[in-house]
Short mmCIF file of C-alpha atoms in Angstrom, two decimals:
data_model
loop_
_atom_site.label_atom_id
_atom_site.label_comp_id
_atom_site.label_asym_id
_atom_site.label_seq_id
_atom_site.Cartn_x
_atom_site.Cartn_y
_atom_site.Cartn_z
CA MET A 1 27.20 -118.04 -57.13
CA ALA A 2 26.86 -114.41 -58.17
CA ARG A 3 29.61 -112.07 -56.97
CA GLN A 4 27.24 -110.13 -54.73
CA GLN A 5 25.93 -113.23 -52.99
CA ARG A 6 29.49 -114.39 -52.41
CA ALA A 7 30.37 -111.03 -50.88
CA ILE A 8 27.39 -111.22 -48.50
CA ARG A 9 28.39 -114.72 -47.46
CA THR A 10 32.03 -113.75 -46.89
CA ARG A 11 31.00 -110.74 -44.81
CA ARG A 12 28.81 -113.02 -42.68
CA ILE A 13 31.66 -115.50 -42.14
CA PHE A 14 33.87 -112.69 -40.81
CA LEU A 15 31.12 -111.36 -38.54
CA GLU A 16 30.50 -114.81 -37.08
CA ALA A 17 34.22 -115.45 -36.61
CA ALA A 18 34.62 -112.07 -34.88
CA ALA A 19 31.58 -112.79 -32.70
CA GLU A 20 33.06 -116.11 -31.58
CA VAL A 21 36.40 -114.50 -30.71
CA PHE A 22 34.75 -111.55 -28.88
CA ASP A 23 32.57 -114.03 -27.02
CA GLU A 24 35.46 -116.20 -25.89
CA HIS A 25 38.10 -113.58 -25.12
CA GLY A 26 36.28 -110.25 -24.76
CA TYR A 27 36.75 -107.26 -27.03
CA ASP A 28 40.10 -106.06 -25.66
CA ALA A 29 41.85 -109.42 -25.89
CA ALA A 30 40.44 -110.25 -29.34
CA THR A 31 42.95 -109.94 -32.21
CA ILE A 32 42.52 -109.67 -35.96
CA ALA A 33 44.85 -112.67 -36.27
CA ALA A 34 42.52 -114.81 -34.15
CA ILE A 35 39.51 -113.68 -36.17
CA LEU A 36 41.26 -114.49 -39.48
CA ASP A 37 42.27 -117.84 -38.12
CA ARG A 38 38.69 -118.61 -37.10
CA ALA A 39 37.26 -117.45 -40.43
CA GLY A 40 39.77 -119.41 -42.49
CA LEU A 41 39.86 -116.67 -45.14
CA THR A 42 42.56 -114.26 -46.26
CA ARG A 43 43.48 -110.92 -44.77
CA GLY A 44 42.68 -109.33 -48.15
CA ALA A 45 39.14 -110.71 -48.01
CA LEU A 46 38.73 -109.33 -44.49
CA TYR A 47 39.93 -105.82 -45.38
CA PHE A 48 37.57 -105.74 -48.37
CA HIS A 49 34.70 -105.82 -45.81
CA PHE A 50 36.09 -104.46 -42.53
CA THR A 51 39.06 -102.16 -42.00
CA SER A 52 39.45 -102.70 -38.23
CA LYS A 53 38.42 -104.61 -35.13
CA GLU A 54 36.20 -101.66 -34.23
CA GLU A 55 34.27 -102.07 -37.48
CA LEU A 56 33.81 -105.77 -36.83
CA ALA A 57 32.38 -105.00 -33.38
CA ARG A 58 30.00 -102.47 -34.87
CA GLY A 59 28.97 -105.04 -37.48
CA VAL A 60 28.27 -107.64 -34.78
CA LEU A 61 26.12 -105.19 -32.80
CA GLN A 62 24.32 -104.21 -36.01
CA GLU A 63 23.05 -107.75 -36.47
CA ALA A 64 21.87 -108.19 -32.92
CA VAL A 65 18.38 -106.72 -32.84
CA THR A 66 16.08 -109.03 -34.68
CA SER A 67 12.55 -110.28 -34.56
CA ASP A 68 13.34 -112.78 -37.36
CA GLY A 69 11.08 -115.78 -37.28
CA VAL A 70 8.31 -114.03 -35.35
CA SER A 71 5.10 -113.91 -37.38
CA PRO A 72 1.91 -111.90 -36.74
CA GLN A 73 -0.27 -113.34 -33.97
CA ILE A 74 -3.86 -112.79 -32.86
CA PHE A 75 -2.51 -110.95 -29.79
CA LYS A 76 0.34 -108.42 -30.01
CA LEU A 77 1.36 -109.60 -26.53
CA GLN A 78 2.01 -113.03 -28.03
CA GLU A 79 4.41 -111.45 -30.54
CA TRP A 80 6.22 -109.75 -27.63
CA ILE A 81 6.46 -113.11 -25.84
CA ASP A 82 7.64 -114.83 -29.05
CA ILE A 83 10.51 -112.37 -29.52
CA ALA A 84 11.66 -112.92 -25.91
CA LEU A 85 11.44 -116.72 -26.13
CA LEU A 86 12.98 -117.03 -29.60
CA LEU A 87 15.91 -114.84 -28.60
CA ALA A 88 16.46 -117.05 -25.53
CA TYR A 89 16.42 -120.10 -27.80
CA ARG A 90 18.80 -118.61 -30.36
CA LEU A 91 21.29 -116.90 -28.05
CA PRO A 92 23.21 -120.00 -26.89
CA ARG A 93 23.23 -121.22 -30.52
CA GLU A 94 24.31 -118.02 -32.30
CA PRO A 95 27.60 -116.30 -31.43
CA LEU A 96 26.44 -113.06 -33.08
CA LEU A 97 23.76 -112.71 -30.40
CA SER A 98 25.84 -113.76 -27.39
CA ALA A 99 28.78 -111.59 -28.53
CA SER A 100 26.45 -108.63 -28.80
CA ILE A 101 25.46 -109.05 -25.14
CA ARG A 102 29.08 -109.50 -24.11
CA LEU A 103 30.04 -106.27 -25.91
CA SER A 104 27.14 -104.40 -24.25
CA VAL A 105 27.99 -105.67 -20.77
CA ASP A 106 31.70 -104.83 -21.09
CA PRO A 107 31.99 -101.20 -19.92
CA ARG A 108 34.94 -100.46 -22.21
CA ALA A 109 33.32 -101.85 -25.36
CA ARG A 110 30.09 -100.15 -24.32
CA GLY A 111 31.93 -96.85 -24.09
CA LEU A 112 33.22 -97.31 -27.65
CA PHE A 113 30.16 -98.69 -29.42
CA GLY A 114 27.15 -98.11 -27.19
CA THR A 115 24.63 -100.93 -26.86
CA ARG A 116 21.56 -102.15 -28.73
CA TRP A 117 19.44 -102.02 -25.55
CA PRO A 118 17.71 -98.79 -26.61
CA ASP A 119 16.64 -100.49 -29.85
CA TRP A 120 15.27 -103.52 -28.00
CA ILE A 121 13.40 -101.17 -25.64
CA THR A 122 11.94 -99.27 -28.61
CA LEU A 123 10.87 -102.49 -30.35
CA GLY A 124 9.15 -103.73 -27.17
CA THR A 125 7.53 -100.35 -26.52
CA GLU A 126 6.03 -100.30 -30.03
CA ILE A 127 4.55 -103.78 -29.67
CA LEU A 128 3.22 -103.12 -26.15
CA THR A 129 1.74 -99.78 -27.23
CA GLU A 130 -0.18 -101.56 -29.98
CA ALA A 131 -1.21 -104.27 -27.49
CA LYS A 132 -2.54 -101.55 -25.21
CA GLU A 133 -4.48 -99.86 -28.04
CA ARG A 134 -6.09 -103.21 -28.75
CA GLY A 135 -7.15 -103.59 -25.10
CA GLU A 136 -4.78 -106.46 -24.28
CA LEU A 137 -3.08 -104.65 -21.39
CA LEU A 138 -4.41 -103.61 -17.98
CA PRO A 139 -5.13 -99.86 -17.73
CA HIS A 140 -2.21 -99.06 -15.38
CA VAL A 141 0.46 -100.52 -17.70
CA ASP A 142 3.02 -98.06 -19.11
CA PRO A 143 4.36 -99.72 -22.32
CA GLY A 144 7.66 -97.82 -22.25
CA ALA A 145 8.43 -98.58 -18.61
CA THR A 146 7.43 -102.23 -18.93
CA SER A 147 9.55 -102.67 -22.04
CA ARG A 148 12.56 -101.05 -20.36
CA LEU A 149 12.26 -103.16 -17.20
CA PHE A 150 11.76 -106.33 -19.23
CA VAL A 151 14.83 -105.75 -21.43
CA GLY A 152 16.82 -105.28 -18.22
CA ALA A 153 15.31 -108.34 -16.55
CA TRP A 154 15.85 -110.50 -19.66
CA THR A 155 19.52 -109.45 -19.86
CA GLY A 156 20.20 -110.07 -16.17
CA VAL A 157 18.49 -113.44 -16.15
CA GLN A 158 20.66 -114.43 -19.12
CA LEU A 159 23.83 -113.25 -17.36
CA ILE A 160 23.10 -115.13 -14.16
CA THR A 161 21.98 -118.23 -16.00
CA GLU A 162 25.24 -118.49 -17.98
CA SER A 163 27.32 -117.89 -14.83
CA MET A 164 25.89 -120.93 -13.06
CA PRO A 165 28.01 -124.08 -12.77
CA GLU A 166 25.14 -126.07 -14.27
CA PRO A 167 23.19 -123.47 -16.25
CA PRO A 168 19.45 -124.08 -16.44
CA ASP A 169 17.90 -123.83 -19.93
CA LEU A 170 17.60 -120.12 -20.80
CA VAL A 171 14.25 -120.60 -22.58
CA GLY A 172 12.83 -122.13 -19.39
CA GLU A 173 14.11 -119.20 -17.33
CA ILE A 174 12.68 -116.57 -19.70
CA SER A 175 9.39 -118.48 -19.81
CA ALA A 176 9.28 -118.33 -15.99
CA LEU A 177 10.17 -114.62 -16.06
CA LEU A 178 7.26 -113.95 -18.43
CA GLU A 179 4.90 -115.89 -16.17
CA LEU A 180 6.10 -113.78 -13.25
CA ILE A 181 5.21 -110.47 -14.89
CA LEU A 182 2.37 -111.14 -17.36
CA PRO A 183 -0.43 -111.47 -14.76
CA ASN A 184 0.15 -107.86 -13.79
CA ASN A 185 0.17 -106.68 -17.42
CA ALA A 186 -2.33 -108.66 -19.51
CA VAL A 187 -6.11 -108.47 -19.12
CA PRO A 188 -7.42 -111.82 -17.81
CA GLY A 189 -9.17 -112.86 -21.05
CA VAL A 190 -5.94 -112.43 -23.02
CA LEU A 191 -3.67 -113.83 -20.28
CA ALA A 192 -5.47 -117.18 -20.37
CA ARG A 193 -4.78 -117.51 -24.11
CA LEU A 194 -1.08 -116.58 -24.20
CA ASP A 195 1.49 -119.29 -24.81
CA THR A 196 4.64 -118.84 -22.70
CA SER A 197 5.72 -122.47 -22.88
CA PRO A 198 9.47 -123.20 -23.16
CA HIS A 199 8.59 -125.41 -26.13
CA ARG A 200 7.15 -122.53 -28.11
CA PRO A 201 10.40 -121.52 -29.92
CA GLU A 202 10.79 -125.02 -31.37
CA ARG A 203 7.15 -125.00 -32.49
CA ILE A 204 7.57 -121.57 -34.12
CA LEU A 205 10.70 -122.66 -35.98
CA GLU A 206 9.00 -125.87 -37.10
CA GLU A 207 6.00 -123.90 -38.41
CA ASN A 208 8.35 -121.53 -40.25
CA ARG A 209 10.12 -124.50 -41.87
CA THR A 210 6.80 -126.01 -42.94
CA ALA A 211 5.62 -122.67 -44.33
CA ALA A 212 8.89 -122.21 -46.23
CA ALA A 213 8.66 -125.72 -47.71
CA SER A 214 5.06 -125.42 -48.92
CA MET B 1 42.45 -95.48 18.51
CA ALA B 2 43.30 -99.06 19.44
CA ARG B 3 45.64 -100.90 17.05
CA GLN B 4 42.95 -103.36 16.01
CA GLN B 5 40.46 -100.64 15.13
CA ARG B 6 43.10 -98.86 13.10
CA ALA B 7 43.89 -102.07 11.20
CA ILE B 8 40.19 -102.55 10.38
CA ARG B 9 39.95 -98.98 9.16
CA THR B 10 43.07 -99.27 7.01
CA ARG B 11 41.84 -102.52 5.47
CA ARG B 12 38.57 -100.79 4.62
CA ILE B 13 40.36 -97.84 2.99
CA PHE B 14 42.26 -100.24 0.70
CA LEU B 15 39.10 -102.18 -0.19
CA GLU B 16 37.27 -98.98 -1.09
CA ALA B 17 40.22 -97.67 -3.12
CA ALA B 18 40.45 -100.99 -4.98
CA ALA B 19 36.69 -100.95 -5.57
CA GLU B 20 36.88 -97.47 -7.09
CA VAL B 21 39.73 -98.45 -9.39
CA PHE B 22 38.05 -101.74 -10.46
CA ASP B 23 34.85 -99.82 -11.05
CA GLU B 24 36.49 -97.19 -13.23
CA HIS B 25 38.97 -99.29 -15.20
CA GLY B 26 37.85 -102.90 -14.86
CA TYR B 27 39.80 -105.65 -13.17
CA ASP B 28 42.39 -106.25 -15.91
CA ALA B 29 43.38 -102.63 -16.31
CA ALA B 30 43.50 -101.92 -12.56
CA THR B 31 47.01 -101.61 -11.11
CA ILE B 32 48.32 -101.81 -7.56
CA ALA B 33 49.94 -98.39 -8.17
CA ALA B 34 46.55 -96.83 -8.97
CA ILE B 35 45.01 -98.43 -5.89
CA LEU B 36 47.85 -97.15 -3.65
CA ASP B 37 47.48 -93.72 -5.18
CA ARG B 38 43.75 -93.69 -4.48
CA ALA B 39 44.16 -94.96 -0.91
CA GLY B 40 46.91 -92.45 -0.07
CA LEU B 41 48.65 -95.01 2.16
CA THR B 42 51.97 -96.82 1.88
CA ARG B 43 52.78 -99.99 0.00
CA GLY B 44 53.85 -101.52 3.32
CA ALA B 45 50.41 -100.87 4.79
CA LEU B 46 48.79 -102.47 1.74
CA TYR B 47 50.89 -105.64 1.88
CA PHE B 48 50.12 -106.02 5.57
CA HIS B 49 46.48 -106.61 4.55
CA PHE B 50 46.54 -107.81 0.93
CA THR B 51 49.34 -109.53 -0.93
CA SER B 52 47.94 -109.11 -4.46
CA LYS B 53 45.32 -107.55 -6.73
CA GLU B 54 43.53 -110.94 -6.67
CA GLU B 55 43.18 -110.75 -2.90
CA LEU B 56 41.79 -107.23 -3.14
CA ALA B 57 39.18 -108.41 -5.65
CA ARG B 58 38.20 -111.28 -3.36
CA GLY B 59 37.97 -108.83 -0.47
CA VAL B 60 35.67 -106.54 -2.47
CA LEU B 61 33.39 -109.44 -3.42
CA GLN B 62 33.39 -110.60 0.21
CA GLU B 63 31.80 -107.34 1.34
CA ALA B 64 29.14 -107.31 -1.33
CA VAL B 65 26.31 -109.41 0.08
CA THR B 66 24.68 -107.48 2.84
CA SER B 67 21.28 -106.94 4.34
CA ASP B 68 22.73 -104.24 6.62
CA GLY B 69 20.14 -101.71 7.66
CA VAL B 70 17.18 -104.03 7.07
CA SER B 71 15.28 -104.65 10.28
CA PRO B 72 12.58 -107.25 11.04
CA GLN B 73 9.17 -106.36 9.56
CA ILE B 74 5.63 -107.64 10.11
CA PHE B 75 5.82 -109.31 6.68
CA LYS B 76 8.88 -111.25 5.53
CA LEU B 77 8.05 -110.04 2.01
CA GLN B 78 8.63 -106.49 3.22
CA GLU B 79 12.14 -107.49 4.34
CA TRP B 80 12.77 -108.95 0.87
CA ILE B 81 11.58 -105.68 -0.70
CA ASP B 82 13.68 -103.64 1.73
CA ILE B 83 16.88 -105.50 0.79
CA ALA B 84 16.21 -104.89 -2.93
CA LEU B 85 15.39 -101.19 -2.47
CA LEU B 86 18.21 -100.45 -0.01
CA LEU B 87 20.76 -102.08 -2.29
CA ALA B 88 19.48 -99.96 -5.19
CA TYR B 89 19.86 -96.87 -3.00
CA ARG B 90 23.36 -97.77 -1.81
CA LEU B 91 24.86 -99.07 -5.06
CA PRO B 92 25.47 -95.73 -6.80
CA ARG B 93 26.82 -94.37 -3.50
CA GLU B 94 29.15 -97.24 -2.51
CA PRO B 95 31.98 -98.32 -4.83
CA LEU B 96 32.30 -101.65 -2.97
CA LEU B 97 28.84 -102.62 -4.22
CA SER B 98 29.15 -101.34 -7.78
CA ALA B 99 32.65 -102.85 -8.14
CA SER B 100 31.27 -106.18 -7.01
CA ILE B 101 28.72 -106.13 -9.84
CA ARG B 102 31.36 -105.04 -12.33
CA LEU B 103 33.61 -107.96 -11.27
CA SER B 104 30.68 -110.40 -11.58
CA VAL B 105 29.66 -109.15 -15.01
CA ASP B 106 33.23 -109.26 -16.39
CA PRO B 107 33.66 -112.82 -17.73
CA ARG B 108 37.40 -112.89 -16.99
CA ALA B 109 37.09 -111.69 -13.39
CA ARG B 110 34.12 -114.00 -12.97
CA GLY B 111 36.26 -116.92 -14.14
CA LEU B 112 38.87 -116.06 -11.49
CA PHE B 113 36.69 -115.22 -8.51
CA GLY B 114 33.18 -116.45 -9.23
CA THR B 115 30.28 -114.18 -8.29
CA ARG B 116 28.16 -113.47 -5.21
CA TRP B 117 24.95 -114.12 -7.14
CA PRO B 118 24.50 -117.59 -5.56
CA ASP B 119 24.65 -115.97 -2.09
CA TRP B 120 22.06 -113.35 -3.05
CA ILE B 121 19.83 -116.10 -4.45
CA THR B 122 20.20 -118.11 -1.22
CA LEU B 123 19.42 -115.08 0.95
CA GLY B 124 16.28 -114.33 -1.10
CA THR B 125 15.21 -117.98 -1.11
CA GLU B 126 15.44 -118.15 2.69
CA ILE B 127 13.33 -115.04 3.17
CA LEU B 128 10.74 -116.08 0.56
CA THR B 129 10.54 -119.59 2.05
CA GLU B 130 9.71 -118.08 5.42
CA ALA B 131 7.21 -115.73 3.76
CA LYS B 132 5.56 -118.75 2.17
CA GLU B 133 5.40 -120.65 5.49
CA ARG B 134 3.67 -117.63 6.99
CA GLY B 135 1.07 -117.63 4.20
CA GLU B 136 2.25 -114.39 2.54
CA LEU B 137 2.82 -115.97 -0.88
CA LEU B 138 0.37 -117.39 -3.40
CA PRO B 139 0.33 -121.22 -3.47
CA HIS B 140 2.01 -121.55 -6.89
CA VAL B 141 5.10 -119.51 -5.92
CA ASP B 142 8.43 -121.39 -5.88
CA PRO B 143 10.71 -119.35 -3.53
CA GLY B 144 13.94 -120.63 -5.11
CA ALA B 145 12.87 -119.88 -8.70
CA THR B 146 11.44 -116.49 -7.80
CA SER B 147 14.59 -115.51 -5.91
CA ARG B 148 16.81 -116.62 -8.82
CA LEU B 149 14.76 -114.72 -11.43
CA PHE B 150 14.62 -111.64 -9.25
CA VAL B 151 18.39 -111.52 -8.64
CA GLY B 152 18.82 -111.75 -12.43
CA ALA B 153 16.18 -109.12 -13.13
CA TRP B 154 17.60 -106.75 -10.48
CA THR B 155 21.13 -107.08 -11.95
CA GLY B 156 19.99 -106.52 -15.54
CA VAL B 157 17.84 -103.52 -14.65
CA GLN B 158 20.87 -102.01 -12.89
CA LEU B 159 23.12 -102.64 -15.92
CA ILE B 160 20.71 -101.09 -18.40
CA THR B 161 19.96 -98.17 -16.11
CA GLU B 162 23.63 -97.23 -15.74
CA SER B 163 24.19 -97.57 -19.51
CA MET B 164 21.59 -94.92 -20.34
CA PRO B 165 22.74 -91.45 -21.41
CA GLU B 166 20.49 -89.97 -18.72
CA PRO B 167 20.14 -92.80 -16.20
CA PRO B 168 16.81 -92.89 -14.37
CA ASP B 169 17.02 -93.28 -10.58
CA LEU B 170 17.84 -96.93 -9.79
CA VAL B 171 15.59 -97.01 -6.72
CA GLY B 172 12.64 -95.93 -8.89
CA GLU B 173 13.43 -98.65 -11.44
CA ILE B 174 13.69 -101.39 -8.79
CA SER B 175 10.50 -100.13 -7.17
CA ALA B 176 8.75 -100.47 -10.56
CA LEU B 177 10.26 -103.95 -11.04
CA LEU B 178 8.87 -105.03 -7.66
CA GLU B 179 5.45 -103.68 -8.57
CA LEU B 180 5.61 -105.65 -11.81
CA ILE B 181 6.18 -108.99 -10.09
CA LEU B 182 4.64 -108.77 -6.60
CA PRO B 183 0.97 -109.08 -7.68
CA ASN B 184 1.72 -112.56 -8.97
CA ASN B 185 3.56 -113.53 -5.77
CA ALA B 186 1.90 -111.97 -2.72
CA VAL B 187 -1.57 -112.89 -1.41
CA PRO B 188 -3.92 -109.91 -1.87
CA GLY B 189 -4.22 -109.07 1.84
CA VAL B 190 -0.44 -108.80 2.17
CA LEU B 191 0.10 -107.12 -1.22
CA ALA B 192 -2.07 -104.18 -0.21
CA ARG B 193 0.09 -103.55 2.85
CA LEU B 194 3.56 -103.77 1.27
CA ASP B 195 5.59 -100.60 0.81
CA THR B 196 7.53 -100.55 -2.47
CA SER B 197 7.87 -96.77 -2.64
CA PRO B 198 11.14 -95.33 -3.99
CA HIS B 199 11.26 -93.21 -0.82
CA ARG B 200 11.40 -96.22 1.45
CA PRO B 201 15.24 -96.51 1.59
CA GLU B 202 15.55 -92.95 2.88
CA ARG B 203 12.85 -93.60 5.48
CA ILE B 204 14.57 -96.82 6.61
CA LEU B 205 17.94 -95.09 6.96
CA GLU B 206 16.33 -92.21 8.87
CA GLU B 207 14.62 -94.66 11.25
CA ASN B 208 17.93 -96.46 11.79
CA ARG B 209 19.66 -93.16 12.61
CA THR B 210 16.90 -92.24 15.07
CA ALA B 211 17.11 -95.69 16.69
CA ALA B 212 20.91 -95.44 16.96
CA ALA B 213 20.69 -91.98 18.51
CA SER B 214 18.12 -92.90 21.16
#
């Protein structure tokens, strides 16, 4: 493995270890020792990439806004839906994503590092603006306001879902949230052709795997 | 003032002081000394009502689910809207309410005390079930699922709103959230007669004052 590739991989191991520790204990209670222990690498390797816990938190937040895996669709609204559903699918499986929410929700960490919510809102606003230009949205829809409300709603639904004694599947909850709001946003001809099924993330990932293999 | 009334008032002063300190510093960093300082009362008075910081947190959460100020309306859906709007109006003004959200969002405090989200979901489900029996809701609406998603959405919209550098008015945001989801829940004849205006909380409180004065 080339030196550069190894460095990228090592950096990623530290970010994921930090994310797991932030996720389990919160930012304040997380220690460098616990992160090293989780990563199973040396202190020297850590300090080559990150000089402090603060830098690790910033690195975790840096990774958190992603539309990875979402490919162009006939309707821009479908891309917006795909980002929301894929994130719901990935969040319980990827500590980097759940730690990023935990850091944003924690008022102290938020004071230190800010949140990625503005970036999510911007991403959604861009997609919805293009959807509107293409005539997919009803005339009254304000892309910026809808994106902002949806990022809030998505975050709160995730929080409440994970707090339940027997948490329902997050993808199912986000799918239901989309069905609650889409009828008042999409024009009827588009609405009927959107796929908000909770099974969509698995289908998207399967298609991506097939495309990568061919 | 009768002894019992004084005791109720003192208890309330301690709860509000604790709420302010939890709200500003979080549960872990809050100290009994800071709470006493804020309340301006003696340690003896505190221990008459609350023996620990834990008990104060439980007391704060106890106060947090309230439909105070909401009076019966022609449509049950309007009562549901009124609770959501009034809470949005009161939250930035009442530390007991904002501290309750902060305690629920903090994973450590949540582990110790649970949250009041299940009670909010139950309250909403009861009102929406009655709305459905009265024919106010579209046939596909599931009152339990809608209530659960809405409590999540409300909470997340509040979190993101308060995290913004220049926070928009929470009542306006919740009003917009209601307008986003009501068209897919209310039958058209009812929908047209619902009031989701951001000015509604002030009107409700004014009506209550007039009623109390007469």
